[in-house]
Amino acid sequence: MEQEKKVALITGGGSGIGFGIAEKFIEKGMQTLLVARDEEKLKAACAQLGASCHYKTCDLADLKTIPALIQNILSEYGRIDVLVNNAGINMKKDFTEVTDEDFQKIITVNLCSVFSISREVVKDMIRLKSGSIINISSMAAQYGLPRVIAYSASKSAIEGMTRAMASELSPHGIRINCIAPGFIETAMTAKALNDDPPRKAKALGRTPMGKMGKPADIGAAAAFFASDESAYITGTVLCVDGGNAIGF
Ligand code: NAI
């Protein structure tokens, strides 16, 4: 029974949006594998999500460990049908204060690891002649946000990479789509907004629905891209944002 289920790998699934996606995938009957750094958090997430949820620990900033991680997962689970590149970090600093090291750190986790893990997974998806990759972008790629220069660069690159990958990998039956979440209630937004009330007021002020989203809202969109319901959709960016990207 477990062997017949689709296998989904979610990076950074121990909390926040990744956890919301895992919850939805498990509800849809997928075997779900979380990949992140904090073993205790991952264990707790799996305990909450049940027997179809598993985990592997990995620091995605350590790019050279990624090929072995994917090989290990493939030998254990046989296939990866769905990859969600969700793990990400943010850093709020004035433009002139950002060091090259700061910039590189964000780019490594938010962008380089997405490339490395996708490359390794795609090698096997080509063999399967199918697969769905879901990248997580941000409002920082839809409009100009101050004080998050490296984050904005990384997320804008993710959207470009989504289109390039969709174009190159469609002949192999692999679809790549992107979800751009608006302001979602997680630890990351708590850190970015709770100590900055004017920024929070601005974020909500330009969100026509007037409220923040929940990880489950992103989970629902990811489940759509993971399923055959989206079989003719690739290379897109879906804003799940209460209208934030188009708000006045
Ligand atoms: P979060 O901080 O709750 O989760 C981030 C996850 O990434 C954690 O599980 C963490 O362990 C993992 N991670 C970070 N660095 C890692 C590394 N080096 N190796 C392995 N795992 C690592 O944040 P949240 O809000 O759930 O963010 C998830 C994604 O959604 C991120 O890509 C973020 O940029 C994006 N996003 C979030 C928004 C929000 O409003 N919360 C808005 C737009 C995008």
GROMACS .gro file of C-alpha atoms and ligand atoms in nm:
model
  292
    1MET     CA    1   0.000   0.000   0.000
    2GLU     CA    2   0.274   0.249   0.106
    3GLN     CA    3   0.468   0.153  -0.206
    4GLU     CA    4   0.183   0.259  -0.434
    5LYS     CA    5   0.165   0.607  -0.285
    6LYS     CA    6   0.329   0.906  -0.454
    7VAL     CA    7   0.652   1.005  -0.282
    8ALA     CA    8   0.692   1.376  -0.204
    9LEU     CA    9   1.006   1.543  -0.075
   10ILE     CA   10   0.961   1.878   0.101
   11THR     CA   11   1.263   2.080   0.208
   12GLY     CA   12   1.228   2.263   0.540
   13GLY     CA   13   0.906   2.088   0.633
   14GLY     CA   14   0.945   2.082   1.010
   15SER     CA   15   0.762   2.411   1.062
   16GLY     CA   16   0.571   2.690   0.892
   17ILE     CA   17   0.473   2.666   0.528
   18GLY     CA   18   0.655   2.334   0.473
   19PHE     CA   19   0.460   2.177   0.756
   20GLY     CA   20   0.135   2.312   0.608
   21ILE     CA   21   0.226   2.155   0.273
   22ALA     CA   22   0.315   1.822   0.439
   23GLU     CA   23  -0.017   1.816   0.622
   24LYS     CA   24  -0.206   1.860   0.295
   25PHE     CA   25   0.005   1.603   0.107
   26ILE     CA   26  -0.055   1.342   0.377
   27GLU     CA   27  -0.427   1.419   0.370
   28LYS     CA   28  -0.410   1.349  -0.007
   29GLY     CA   29  -0.245   1.010   0.055
   30MET     CA   30   0.115   1.087  -0.036
   31GLN     CA   31   0.422   0.946   0.139
   32THR     CA   32   0.591   1.263   0.256
   33LEU     CA   33   0.956   1.310   0.337
   34LEU     CA   34   1.074   1.620   0.520
   35VAL     CA   35   1.433   1.740   0.477
   36ALA     CA   36   1.570   2.001   0.716
   37ARG     CA   37   1.836   2.059   0.982
   38ASP     CA   38   1.670   2.026   1.320
   39GLU     CA   39   1.613   1.658   1.403
   40GLU     CA   40   1.403   1.728   1.713
   41LYS     CA   41   1.169   1.954   1.516
   42LEU     CA   42   1.147   1.699   1.235
   43LYS     CA   43   1.069   1.417   1.478
   44ALA     CA   44   0.796   1.624   1.640
   45ALA     CA   45   0.650   1.710   1.298
   46CYS     CA   46   0.645   1.342   1.195
   47ALA     CA   47   0.486   1.243   1.527
   48GLN     CA   48   0.211   1.495   1.458
   49LEU     CA   49   0.166   1.404   1.091
   50GLY     CA   50   0.154   1.025   1.128
   51ALA     CA   51   0.298   0.714   0.968
   52SER     CA   52   0.314   0.848   0.609
   53CYS     CA   53   0.556   1.119   0.721
   54HIS     CA   54   0.932   1.056   0.736
   55TYR     CA   55   1.238   1.278   0.760
   56LYS     CA   56   1.605   1.313   0.673
   57THR     CA   57   1.834   1.570   0.831
   58CYS     CA   58   2.044   1.788   0.604
   59ASP     CA   59   2.195   2.134   0.606
   60LEU     CA   60   2.111   2.249   0.255
   61ALA     CA   61   2.381   2.517   0.278
   62ASP     CA   62   2.628   2.229   0.246
   63LEU     CA   63   2.568   2.179  -0.125
   64LYS     CA   64   2.816   1.895  -0.171
   65THR     CA   65   2.608   1.666   0.056
   66ILE     CA   66   2.299   1.695  -0.167
   67PRO     CA   67   2.378   1.427  -0.432
   68ALA     CA   68   2.435   1.161  -0.162
   69LEU     CA   69   2.118   1.268   0.021
   70ILE     CA   70   1.907   1.221  -0.293
   71GLN     CA   71   2.076   0.888  -0.377
   72ASN     CA   72   2.003   0.770  -0.025
   73ILE     CA   73   1.636   0.872  -0.053
   74LEU     CA   74   1.602   0.707  -0.393
   75SER     CA   75   1.748   0.379  -0.272
   76GLU     CA   76   1.514   0.382   0.026
   77TYR     CA   77   1.192   0.502  -0.140
   78GLY     CA   78   1.250   0.404  -0.505
   79ARG     CA   79   1.132   0.733  -0.656
   80ILE     CA   80   1.053   1.097  -0.592
   81ASP     CA   81   0.732   1.204  -0.767
   82VAL     CA   82   0.705   1.551  -0.617
   83LEU     CA   83   0.974   1.791  -0.498
   84VAL     CA   84   0.884   2.105  -0.303
   85ASN     CA   85   1.171   2.351  -0.269
   86ASN     CA   86   1.041   2.529   0.038
   87ALA     CA   87   1.337   2.576   0.274
   88GLY     CA   88   1.449   2.934   0.289
   89ILE     CA   89   1.600   3.203   0.508
   90ASN     CA   90   1.556   3.577   0.522
   91MET     CA   91   1.764   3.864   0.654
   92LYS     CA   92   1.641   4.218   0.704
   93LYS     CA   93   1.921   4.475   0.684
   94ASP     CA   94   1.985   4.813   0.523
   95PHE     CA   95   2.125   4.775   0.171
   96THR     CA   96   2.467   4.921   0.258
   97GLU     CA   97   2.504   4.704   0.569
   98VAL     CA   98   2.471   4.372   0.386
   99THR     CA   99   2.811   4.203   0.362
  100ASP     CA  100   2.916   3.979   0.075
  101GLU     CA  101   2.903   3.690   0.322
  102ASP     CA  102   2.543   3.778   0.421
  103PHE     CA  103   2.442   3.797   0.057
  104GLN     CA  104   2.614   3.470  -0.032
  105LYS     CA  105   2.458   3.287   0.265
  106ILE     CA  106   2.104   3.374   0.153
  107ILE     CA  107   2.180   3.293  -0.210
  108THR     CA  108   2.332   2.957  -0.114
  109VAL     CA  109   2.031   2.837   0.087
  110ASN     CA  110   1.749   3.000  -0.112
  111LEU     CA  111   1.884   2.951  -0.463
  112CYS     CA  112   2.193   2.731  -0.502
  113SER     CA  113   2.045   2.449  -0.294
  114VAL     CA  114   1.724   2.463  -0.498
  115PHE     CA  115   1.930   2.416  -0.813
  116SER     CA  116   2.142   2.133  -0.668
  117ILE     CA  117   1.854   1.935  -0.521
  118SER     CA  118   1.638   1.985  -0.833
  119ARG     CA  119   1.925   1.868  -1.057
  120GLU     CA  120   1.969   1.548  -0.859
  121VAL     CA  121   1.594   1.476  -0.840
  122VAL     CA  122   1.540   1.556  -1.208
  123LYS     CA  123   1.798   1.293  -1.309
  124ASP     CA  124   1.559   1.030  -1.169
  125MET     CA  125   1.239   1.206  -1.283
  126ILE     CA  126   1.378   1.183  -1.638
  127ARG     CA  127   1.398   0.806  -1.587
  128LEU     CA  128   1.037   0.803  -1.463
  129LYS     CA  129   0.927   1.037  -1.746
  130SER     CA  130   0.718   1.227  -1.493
  131GLY     CA  131   0.741   1.453  -1.191
  132SER     CA  132   0.626   1.780  -1.042
  133ILE     CA  133   0.859   2.036  -0.888
  134ILE     CA  134   0.713   2.320  -0.684
  135ASN     CA  135   0.934   2.615  -0.597
  136ILE     CA  136   0.842   2.863  -0.326
  137SER     CA  137   0.897   3.225  -0.425
  138SER     CA  138   0.771   3.538  -0.246
  139MET     CA  139   0.610   3.879  -0.284
  140ALA     CA  140   0.974   4.000  -0.280
  141ALA     CA  141   0.987   3.879  -0.643
  142GLN     CA  142   0.660   4.054  -0.740
  143TYR     CA  143   0.747   4.408  -0.627
  144GLY     CA  144   1.027   4.603  -0.462
  145LEU     CA  145   1.059   4.543  -0.088
  146PRO     CA  146   1.320   4.744   0.104
  147ARG     CA  147   1.586   4.588   0.334
  148VAL     CA  148   1.575   4.233   0.190
  149ILE     CA  149   1.813   4.265  -0.104
  150ALA     CA  150   1.960   3.912  -0.106
  151TYR     CA  151   1.624   3.751  -0.035
  152SER     CA  152   1.463   3.946  -0.323
  153ALA     CA  153   1.747   3.848  -0.557
  154SER     CA  154   1.712   3.481  -0.459
  155LYS     CA  155   1.335   3.469  -0.502
  156SER     CA  156   1.342   3.657  -0.835
  157ALA     CA  157   1.598   3.405  -0.958
  158ILE     CA  158   1.374   3.117  -0.846
  159GLU     CA  159   1.097   3.244  -1.073
  160GLY     CA  160   1.335   3.271  -1.371
  161MET     CA  161   1.469   2.925  -1.300
  162THR     CA  162   1.112   2.788  -1.283
  163ARG     CA  163   1.044   2.912  -1.638
  164ALA     CA  164   1.379   2.788  -1.774
  165MET     CA  165   1.336   2.445  -1.615
  166ALA     CA  166   0.977   2.415  -1.740
  167SER     CA  167   1.094   2.493  -2.089
  168GLU     CA  168   1.382   2.244  -2.085
  169LEU     CA  169   1.218   1.961  -1.890
  170SER     CA  170   0.868   1.950  -2.041
  171PRO     CA  171   0.975   1.698  -2.306
  172HIS     CA  172   1.062   1.464  -2.019
  173GLY     CA  173   0.714   1.487  -1.865
  174ILE     CA  174   0.838   1.700  -1.574
  175ARG     CA  175   0.638   2.006  -1.466
  176ILE     CA  176   0.783   2.297  -1.267
  177ASN     CA  177   0.565   2.560  -1.104
  178CYS     CA  178   0.615   2.827  -0.846
  179ILE     CA  179   0.399   2.948  -0.560
  180ALA     CA  180   0.452   3.305  -0.442
  181PRO     CA  181   0.306   3.326  -0.092
  182GLY     CA  182   0.190   3.660   0.040
  183PHE     CA  183   0.220   3.726   0.411
  184ILE     CA  184   0.167   3.390   0.584
  185GLU     CA  185   0.159   3.334   0.962
  186THR     CA  186   0.491   3.157   1.035
  187ALA     CA  187   0.804   3.206   1.247
  188MET     CA  188   0.968   3.384   0.951
  189THR     CA  189   0.700   3.652   0.922
  190ALA     CA  190   0.675   3.684   1.300
  191LYS     CA  191   1.046   3.773   1.300
  192ALA     CA  192   1.017   4.007   1.001
  193LEU     CA  193   0.697   4.187   1.099
  194ASN     CA  194   0.629   4.167   1.472
  195ASP     CA  195   0.918   4.396   1.565
  196ASP     CA  196   0.829   4.634   1.281
  197PRO     CA  197   0.464   4.748   1.319
  198PRO     CA  198   0.477   5.001   1.029
  199ARG     CA  199   0.594   4.722   0.792
  200LYS     CA  200   0.319   4.492   0.917
  201ALA     CA  201   0.057   4.768   0.873
  202LYS     CA  202   0.184   4.830   0.520
  203ALA     CA  203   0.175   4.458   0.432
  204LEU     CA  204  -0.181   4.421   0.553
  205GLY     CA  205  -0.284   4.763   0.417
  206ARG     CA  206  -0.211   4.652   0.062
  207THR     CA  207  -0.369   4.308   0.105
  208PRO     CA  208  -0.727   4.338  -0.026
  209MET     CA  209  -0.842   4.046   0.192
  210GLY     CA  210  -0.707   4.236   0.494
  211LYS     CA  211  -0.556   3.936   0.672
  212MET     CA  212  -0.250   3.714   0.666
  213GLY     CA  213  -0.264   3.369   0.511
  214LYS     CA  214  -0.213   3.033   0.680
  215PRO     CA  215   0.039   2.759   0.589
  216ALA     CA  216  -0.263   2.546   0.486
  217ASP     CA  217  -0.343   2.800   0.210
  218ILE     CA  218  -0.003   2.729   0.055
  219GLY     CA  219  -0.053   2.356   0.121
  220ALA     CA  220  -0.372   2.357  -0.087
  221ALA     CA  221  -0.198   2.524  -0.383
  222ALA     CA  222   0.097   2.284  -0.358
  223ALA     CA  223  -0.139   1.984  -0.352
  224PHE     CA  224  -0.292   2.114  -0.676
  225PHE     CA  225   0.047   2.142  -0.848
  226ALA     CA  226   0.146   1.799  -0.713
  227SER     CA  227  -0.164   1.635  -0.856
  228ASP     CA  228  -0.272   1.546  -1.209
  229GLU     CA  229  -0.539   1.818  -1.179
  230SER     CA  230  -0.262   2.054  -1.295
  231ALA     CA  231  -0.135   1.818  -1.568
  232TYR     CA  232  -0.129   2.091  -1.839
  233ILE     CA  233   0.020   2.364  -1.618
  234THR     CA  234   0.394   2.434  -1.611
  235GLY     CA  235   0.625   2.732  -1.577
  236THR     CA  236   0.372   2.940  -1.386
  237VAL     CA  237   0.391   3.156  -1.074
  238LEU     CA  238   0.076   3.138  -0.862
  239CYS     CA  239   0.039   3.416  -0.605
  240VAL     CA  240  -0.137   3.284  -0.294
  241ASP     CA  241  -0.154   3.617  -0.118
  242GLY     CA  242  -0.504   3.746  -0.044
  243GLY     CA  243  -0.451   3.982  -0.339
  244ASN     CA  244  -0.135   4.140  -0.194
  245ALA     CA  245   0.051   4.144  -0.527
  246ILE     CA  246  -0.227   4.341  -0.698
  247GLY     CA  247  -0.341   4.546  -0.398
  248PHE     CA  248  -0.330   4.927  -0.396
  249NAI     P1  249   1.022   2.894   0.849
  249NAI     O1  250   1.142   2.967   0.901
  249NAI     O2  251   0.913   2.854   0.940
  249NAI     O3  252   1.067   2.764   0.768
  249NAI     C1  253   1.182   2.759   0.692
  249NAI     C2  254   1.228   2.617   0.686
  249NAI     O4  255   1.348   2.610   0.611
  249NAI     C3  256   1.258   2.560   0.825
  249NAI     O5  257   1.201   2.431   0.835
  249NAI     C4  258   1.409   2.550   0.826
  249NAI     O6  259   1.458   2.443   0.902
  249NAI     C5  260   1.439   2.530   0.678
  249NAI     N1  261   1.577   2.568   0.647
  249NAI     C6  262   1.630   2.692   0.652
  249NAI     N2  263   1.761   2.684   0.623
  249NAI     C7  264   1.789   2.555   0.598
  249NAI     C8  265   1.908   2.484   0.564
  249NAI     N3  266   2.025   2.545   0.552
  249NAI     N4  267   1.900   2.351   0.548
  249NAI     C9  268   1.781   2.286   0.563
  249NAI     N5  269   1.668   2.347   0.596
  249NAI    C10  270   1.672   2.480   0.614
  249NAI     O7  271   0.970   2.987   0.732
  249NAI     P2  272   0.840   2.980   0.639
  249NAI     O8  273   0.773   3.110   0.654
  249NAI     O9  274   0.765   2.857   0.658
  249NAI    O10  275   0.910   2.981   0.496
  249NAI    C11  276   0.907   2.873   0.405
  249NAI    C12  277   0.935   2.924   0.265
  249NAI    O11  278   0.831   3.013   0.227
  249NAI    C13  279   1.066   3.001   0.252
  249NAI    O12  280   1.125   2.970   0.127
  249NAI    C14  281   1.020   3.145   0.253
  249NAI    O13  282   1.111   3.229   0.186
  249NAI    C15  283   0.888   3.135   0.181
  249NAI     N6  284   0.797   3.244   0.206
  249NAI    C16  285   0.740   3.265   0.329
  249NAI    C17  286   0.648   3.368   0.346
  249NAI    C18  287   0.576   3.390   0.473
  249NAI    O14  288   0.494   3.483   0.478
  249NAI     N7  289   0.597   3.314   0.577
  249NAI    C19  290   0.616   3.459   0.238
  249NAI    C20  291   0.682   3.429   0.115
  249NAI    C21  292   0.768   3.325   0.101
   0.00000   0.00000   0.00000
